[in-house]
C-alpha atoms as a PDB file:
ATOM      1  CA  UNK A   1       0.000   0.000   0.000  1.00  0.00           C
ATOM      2  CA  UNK A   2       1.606   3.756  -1.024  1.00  0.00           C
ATOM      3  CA  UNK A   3       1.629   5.890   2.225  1.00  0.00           C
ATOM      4  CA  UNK A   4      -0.736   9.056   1.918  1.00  0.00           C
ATOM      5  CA  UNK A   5       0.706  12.167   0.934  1.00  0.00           C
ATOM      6  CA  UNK A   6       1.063  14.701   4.459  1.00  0.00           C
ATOM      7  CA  UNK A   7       0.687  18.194   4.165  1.00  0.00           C
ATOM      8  CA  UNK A   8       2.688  20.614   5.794  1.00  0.00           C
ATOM      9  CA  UNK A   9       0.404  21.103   8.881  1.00  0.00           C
ATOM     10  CA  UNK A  10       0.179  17.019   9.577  1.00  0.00           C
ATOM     11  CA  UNK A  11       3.426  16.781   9.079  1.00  0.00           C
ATOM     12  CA  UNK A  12       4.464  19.596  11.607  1.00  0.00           C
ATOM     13  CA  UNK A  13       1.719  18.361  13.843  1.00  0.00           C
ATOM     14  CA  UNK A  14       3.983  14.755  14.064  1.00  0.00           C
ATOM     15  CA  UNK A  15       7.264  16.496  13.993  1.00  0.00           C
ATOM     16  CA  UNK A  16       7.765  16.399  17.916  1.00  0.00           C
ATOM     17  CA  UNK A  17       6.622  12.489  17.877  1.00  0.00           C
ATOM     18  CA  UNK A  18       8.558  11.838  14.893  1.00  0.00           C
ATOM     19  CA  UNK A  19      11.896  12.968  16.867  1.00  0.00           C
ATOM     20  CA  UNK A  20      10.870  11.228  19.962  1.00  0.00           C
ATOM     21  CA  UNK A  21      11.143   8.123  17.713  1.00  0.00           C
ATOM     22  CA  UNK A  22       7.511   7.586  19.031  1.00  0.00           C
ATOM     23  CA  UNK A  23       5.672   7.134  15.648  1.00  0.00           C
ATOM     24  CA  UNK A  24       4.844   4.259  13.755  1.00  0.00           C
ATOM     25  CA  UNK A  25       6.430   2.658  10.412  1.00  0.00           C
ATOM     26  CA  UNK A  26       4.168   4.273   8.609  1.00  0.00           C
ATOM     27  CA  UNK A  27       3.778   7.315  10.117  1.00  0.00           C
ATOM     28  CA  UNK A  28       7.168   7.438  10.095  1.00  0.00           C
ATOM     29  CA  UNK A  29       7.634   6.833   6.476  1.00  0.00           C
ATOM     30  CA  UNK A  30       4.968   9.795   5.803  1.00  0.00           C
ATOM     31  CA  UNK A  31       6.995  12.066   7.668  1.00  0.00           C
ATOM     32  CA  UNK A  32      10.326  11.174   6.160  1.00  0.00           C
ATOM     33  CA  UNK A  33       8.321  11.117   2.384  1.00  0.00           C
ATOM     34  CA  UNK A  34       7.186  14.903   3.223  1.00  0.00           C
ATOM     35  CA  UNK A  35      10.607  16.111   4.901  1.00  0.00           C
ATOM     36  CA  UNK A  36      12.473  14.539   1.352  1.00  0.00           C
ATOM     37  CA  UNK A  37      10.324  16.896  -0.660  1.00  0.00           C
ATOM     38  CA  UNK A  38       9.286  19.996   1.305  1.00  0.00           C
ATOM     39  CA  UNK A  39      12.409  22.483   1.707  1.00  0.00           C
ATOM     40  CA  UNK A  40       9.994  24.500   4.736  1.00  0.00           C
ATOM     41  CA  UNK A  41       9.394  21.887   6.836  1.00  0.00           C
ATOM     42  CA  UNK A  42      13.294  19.852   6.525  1.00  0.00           C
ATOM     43  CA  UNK A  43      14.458  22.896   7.439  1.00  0.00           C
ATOM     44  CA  UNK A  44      11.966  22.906  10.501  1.00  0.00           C
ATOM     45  CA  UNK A  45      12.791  19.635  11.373  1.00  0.00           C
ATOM     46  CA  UNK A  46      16.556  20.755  11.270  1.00  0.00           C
ATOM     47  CA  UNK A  47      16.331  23.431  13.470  1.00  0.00           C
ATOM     48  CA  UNK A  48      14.258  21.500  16.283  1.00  0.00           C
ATOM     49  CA  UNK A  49      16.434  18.863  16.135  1.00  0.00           C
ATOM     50  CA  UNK A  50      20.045  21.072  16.558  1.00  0.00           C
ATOM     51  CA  UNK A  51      17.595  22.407  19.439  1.00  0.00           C
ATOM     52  CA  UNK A  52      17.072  18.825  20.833  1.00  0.00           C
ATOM     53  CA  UNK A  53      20.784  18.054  20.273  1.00  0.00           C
ATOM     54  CA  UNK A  54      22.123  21.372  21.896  1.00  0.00           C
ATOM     55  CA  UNK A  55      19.632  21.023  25.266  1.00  0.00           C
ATOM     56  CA  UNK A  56      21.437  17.037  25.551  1.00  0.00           C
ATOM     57  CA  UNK A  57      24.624  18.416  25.012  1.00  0.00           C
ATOM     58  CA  UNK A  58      23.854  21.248  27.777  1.00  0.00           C
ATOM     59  CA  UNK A  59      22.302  18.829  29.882  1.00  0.00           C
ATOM     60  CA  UNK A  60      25.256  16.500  29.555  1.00  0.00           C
ATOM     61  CA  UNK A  61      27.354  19.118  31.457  1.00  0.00           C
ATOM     62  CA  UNK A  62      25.244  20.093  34.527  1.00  0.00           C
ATOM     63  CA  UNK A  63      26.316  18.963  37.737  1.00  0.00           C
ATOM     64  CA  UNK A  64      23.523  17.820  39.963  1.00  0.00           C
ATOM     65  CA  UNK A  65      23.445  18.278  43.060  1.00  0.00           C
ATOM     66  CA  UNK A  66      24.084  15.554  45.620  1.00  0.00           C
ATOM     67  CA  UNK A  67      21.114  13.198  46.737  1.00  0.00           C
ATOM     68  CA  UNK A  68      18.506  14.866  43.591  1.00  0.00           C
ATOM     69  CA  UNK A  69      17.951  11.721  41.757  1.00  0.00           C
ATOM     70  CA  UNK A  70      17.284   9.640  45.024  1.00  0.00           C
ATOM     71  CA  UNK A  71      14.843  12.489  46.274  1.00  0.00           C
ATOM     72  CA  UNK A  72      13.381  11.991  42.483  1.00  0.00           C
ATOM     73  CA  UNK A  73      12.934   8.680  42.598  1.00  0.00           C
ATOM     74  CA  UNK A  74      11.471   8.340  46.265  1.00  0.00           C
ATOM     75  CA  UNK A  75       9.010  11.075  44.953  1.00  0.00           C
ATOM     76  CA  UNK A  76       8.410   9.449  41.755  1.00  0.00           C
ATOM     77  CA  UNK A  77       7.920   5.752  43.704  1.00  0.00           C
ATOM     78  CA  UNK A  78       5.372   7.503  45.857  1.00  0.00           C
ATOM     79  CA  UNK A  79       3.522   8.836  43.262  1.00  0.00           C
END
């Protein structure tokens, strides 16, 4: 079966799941179809996903502060 055709809007609209790595095969292959052939919304996807790759990189770097992830976790058990 050919995948449907997304316009800019659905595409856009799937963009955030689509770098997640939290859509389907064949949503996925609808969003990589429209990103090969629309110049707007590759270069949208670019941008958020420098973005996405800058905020790791940041995150990477940023010391936490003693005891955080066990008072996370406690919270997070209790929730």
């Amino acid at each position: 079966m050919k995948p449907s055709r997304l316009s800019c809007e659905e595409t856009f609209l799937r963009l955030d799941d689509y770098l997640d790595r939290r859509l389907d095969e064949t949503e996925r292959t609808e969003v990589e179809l429209h990103l090969a052939t629309c110049e707007v919304c590759a270069r949208e996807y670019q941008f958020e996903s420098r973005v996405i790759a800058e905020v790791k990189s940041k995150l990477g770097r940023v010391d936490v502060p003693a005891g955080l992830a066990e008072r996370v976790a406690k919270r997070l058990a209790g929730a």
